[in-house]
Short mmCIF file of C-alpha atoms and ligand atoms in Angstrom, two decimals:
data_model
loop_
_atom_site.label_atom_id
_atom_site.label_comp_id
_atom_site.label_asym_id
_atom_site.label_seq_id
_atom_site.Cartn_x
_atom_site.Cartn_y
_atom_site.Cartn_z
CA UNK A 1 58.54 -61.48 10.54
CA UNK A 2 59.60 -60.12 7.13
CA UNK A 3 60.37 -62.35 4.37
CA UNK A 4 64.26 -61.00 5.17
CA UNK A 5 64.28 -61.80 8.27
CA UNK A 6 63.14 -65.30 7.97
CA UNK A 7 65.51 -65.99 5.22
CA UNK A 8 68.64 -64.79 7.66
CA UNK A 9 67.08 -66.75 10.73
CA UNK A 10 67.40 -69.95 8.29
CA UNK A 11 71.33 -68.56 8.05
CA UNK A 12 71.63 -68.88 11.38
CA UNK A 13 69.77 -72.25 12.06
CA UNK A 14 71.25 -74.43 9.15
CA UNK A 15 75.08 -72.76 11.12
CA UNK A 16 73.81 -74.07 13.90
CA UNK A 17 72.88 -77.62 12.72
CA UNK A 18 75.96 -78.05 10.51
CA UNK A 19 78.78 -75.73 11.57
CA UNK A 20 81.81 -75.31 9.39
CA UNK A 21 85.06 -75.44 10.68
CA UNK A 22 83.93 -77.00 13.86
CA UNK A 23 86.86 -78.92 14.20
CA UNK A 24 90.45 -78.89 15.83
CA UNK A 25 93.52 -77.15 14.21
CA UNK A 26 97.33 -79.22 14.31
CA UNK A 27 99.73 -76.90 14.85
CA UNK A 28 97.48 -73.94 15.45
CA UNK A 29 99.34 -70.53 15.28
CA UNK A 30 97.16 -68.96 17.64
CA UNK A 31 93.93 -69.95 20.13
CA UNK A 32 91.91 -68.71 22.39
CA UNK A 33 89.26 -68.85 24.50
CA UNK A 34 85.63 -67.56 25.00
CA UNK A 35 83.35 -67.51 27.64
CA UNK A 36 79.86 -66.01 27.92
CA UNK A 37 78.89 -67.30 31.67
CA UNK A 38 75.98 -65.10 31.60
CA UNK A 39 74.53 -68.03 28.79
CA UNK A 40 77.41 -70.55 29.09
CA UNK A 41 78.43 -70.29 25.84
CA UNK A 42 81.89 -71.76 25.65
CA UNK A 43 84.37 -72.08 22.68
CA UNK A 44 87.87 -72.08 21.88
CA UNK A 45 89.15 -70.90 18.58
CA UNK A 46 92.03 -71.66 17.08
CA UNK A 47 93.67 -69.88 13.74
CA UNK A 48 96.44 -70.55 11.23
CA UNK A 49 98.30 -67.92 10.02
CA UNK A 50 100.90 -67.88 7.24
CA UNK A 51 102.51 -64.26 7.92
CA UNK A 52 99.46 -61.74 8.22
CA UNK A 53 97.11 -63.77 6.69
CA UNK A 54 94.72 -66.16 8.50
CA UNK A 55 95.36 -69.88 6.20
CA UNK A 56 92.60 -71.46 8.59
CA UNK A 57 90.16 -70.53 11.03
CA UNK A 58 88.29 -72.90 13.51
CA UNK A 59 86.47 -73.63 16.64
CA UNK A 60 85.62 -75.73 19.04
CA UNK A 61 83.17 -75.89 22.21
CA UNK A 62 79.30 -75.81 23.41
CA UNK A 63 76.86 -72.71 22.81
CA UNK A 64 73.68 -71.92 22.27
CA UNK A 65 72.39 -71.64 18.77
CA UNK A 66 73.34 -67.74 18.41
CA UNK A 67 76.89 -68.13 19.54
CA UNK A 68 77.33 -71.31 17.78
CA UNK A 69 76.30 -69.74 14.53
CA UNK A 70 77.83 -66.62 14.78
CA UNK A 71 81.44 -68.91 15.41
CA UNK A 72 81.03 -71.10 12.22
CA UNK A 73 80.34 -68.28 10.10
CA UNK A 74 83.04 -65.78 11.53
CA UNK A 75 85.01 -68.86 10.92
CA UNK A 76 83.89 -68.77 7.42
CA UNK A 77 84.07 -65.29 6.96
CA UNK A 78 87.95 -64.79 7.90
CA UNK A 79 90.14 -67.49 6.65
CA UNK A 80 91.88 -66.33 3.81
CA UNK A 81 91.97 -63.00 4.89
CA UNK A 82 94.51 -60.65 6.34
CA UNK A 83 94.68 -59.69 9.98
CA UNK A 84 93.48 -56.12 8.90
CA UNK A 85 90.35 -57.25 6.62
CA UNK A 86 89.75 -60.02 9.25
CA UNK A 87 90.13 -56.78 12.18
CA UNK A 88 87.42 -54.79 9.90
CA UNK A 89 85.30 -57.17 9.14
CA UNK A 90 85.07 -57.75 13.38
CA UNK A 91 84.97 -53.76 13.67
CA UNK A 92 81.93 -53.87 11.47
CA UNK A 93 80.08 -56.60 12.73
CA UNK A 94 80.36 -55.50 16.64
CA UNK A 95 78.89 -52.11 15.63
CA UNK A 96 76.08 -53.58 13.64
CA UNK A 97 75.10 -56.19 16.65
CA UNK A 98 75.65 -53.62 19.31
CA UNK A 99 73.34 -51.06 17.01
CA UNK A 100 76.07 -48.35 16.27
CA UNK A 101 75.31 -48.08 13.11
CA UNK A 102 77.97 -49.68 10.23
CA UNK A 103 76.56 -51.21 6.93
CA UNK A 104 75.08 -54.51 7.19
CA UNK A 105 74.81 -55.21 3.27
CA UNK A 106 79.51 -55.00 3.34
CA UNK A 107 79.34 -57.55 5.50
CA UNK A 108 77.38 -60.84 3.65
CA UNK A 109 75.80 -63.34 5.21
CA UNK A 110 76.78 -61.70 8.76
CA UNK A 111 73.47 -59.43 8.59
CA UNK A 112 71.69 -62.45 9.07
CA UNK A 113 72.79 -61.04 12.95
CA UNK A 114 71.86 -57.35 12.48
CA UNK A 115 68.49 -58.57 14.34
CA UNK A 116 70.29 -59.25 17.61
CA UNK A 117 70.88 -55.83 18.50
CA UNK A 118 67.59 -55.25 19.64
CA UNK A 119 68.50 -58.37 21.96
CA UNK A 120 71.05 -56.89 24.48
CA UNK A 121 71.80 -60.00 26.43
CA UNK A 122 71.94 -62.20 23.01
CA UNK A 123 74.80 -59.29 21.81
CA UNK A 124 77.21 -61.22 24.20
CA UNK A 125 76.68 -64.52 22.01
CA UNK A 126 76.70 -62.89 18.82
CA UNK A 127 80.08 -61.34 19.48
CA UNK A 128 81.83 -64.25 22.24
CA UNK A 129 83.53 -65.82 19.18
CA UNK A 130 84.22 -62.63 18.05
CA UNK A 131 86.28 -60.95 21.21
CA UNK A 132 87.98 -65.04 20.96
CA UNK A 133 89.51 -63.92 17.65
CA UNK A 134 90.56 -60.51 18.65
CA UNK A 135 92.76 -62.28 21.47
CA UNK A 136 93.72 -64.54 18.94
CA UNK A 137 94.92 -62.14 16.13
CA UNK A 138 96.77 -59.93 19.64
CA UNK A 139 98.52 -62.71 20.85
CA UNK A 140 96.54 -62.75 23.76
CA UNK A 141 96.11 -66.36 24.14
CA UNK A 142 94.35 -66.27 27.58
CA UNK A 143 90.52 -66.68 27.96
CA UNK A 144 88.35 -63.84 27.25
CA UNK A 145 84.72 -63.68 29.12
CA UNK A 146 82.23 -61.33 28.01
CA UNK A 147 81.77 -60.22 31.35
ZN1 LIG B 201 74.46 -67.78 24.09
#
């Protein structure tokens, strides 16, 4: 494993460990829900939005340690943002996990997931909290499965 590679698997462990924003939101704007049955990943994720712009971002549920991570730092990644950064930023990241192409280095810490691409049944983790904020920012508060 390159010395890269290691350093963004650490990313993705310490998420997992310690996730941020793993919490509730009172008087959520928006929510909804993701399931991956084909792992049983499982979270709901709830935003805050003042206007366009997403105030708070957080989730709750069970995953395994790629879907878990991949939540707490989406999580991370889009509060404070507007709904068309946050929609870019979740353009960019699909492409890069699903290997069509995209720049890894615009998008931060999220390359520590670049790696899953060459995982095709692992893509459905990396992105389940991903599709749950699409619904969100649409309005589309009904669960979304990846399958
Ligand atoms: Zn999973």
């Amino acid at each position: 494993m390159s010395e890269l590679a290691e350093l963004y698997q650490q990313v993705i462990l310490d998420h997992n460990r310690a996730p941020r924003n793993f919490r509730a939101i009172a008087g959520a704007t928006c929510s909804a829900e993701g399931y991956n049955p084909l792992c049983g990943d499982h979270f709901t994720l709830a935003l805050s939005m003042d206007g366009d712009r997403i105030t708070d971002a957080a989730f709750q549920g069970t995953g395994c340690a790629i879907s878990k991570a991949s939540a707490s730092m989406m999580t991370e990644a889009v509060r404070g943002l507007l709904r068309a950064e946050a929609e870019a930023i979740l353009d960019a990241f699909h492409a890069m996990v699903t290997g069509r192409g995209g720049d890894p280095s615009a998008l931060g810490k999220l390359a520590a997931f670049s790696g899953v691409s060459e995982f095709p049944a692992r893509v459905k983790c990396a992105t389940l909290a991903w599709h749950a904020l699409r619904a969100a920012l649409e309005g589309r508060g009904a669960a979304v499965s990846t399958e």
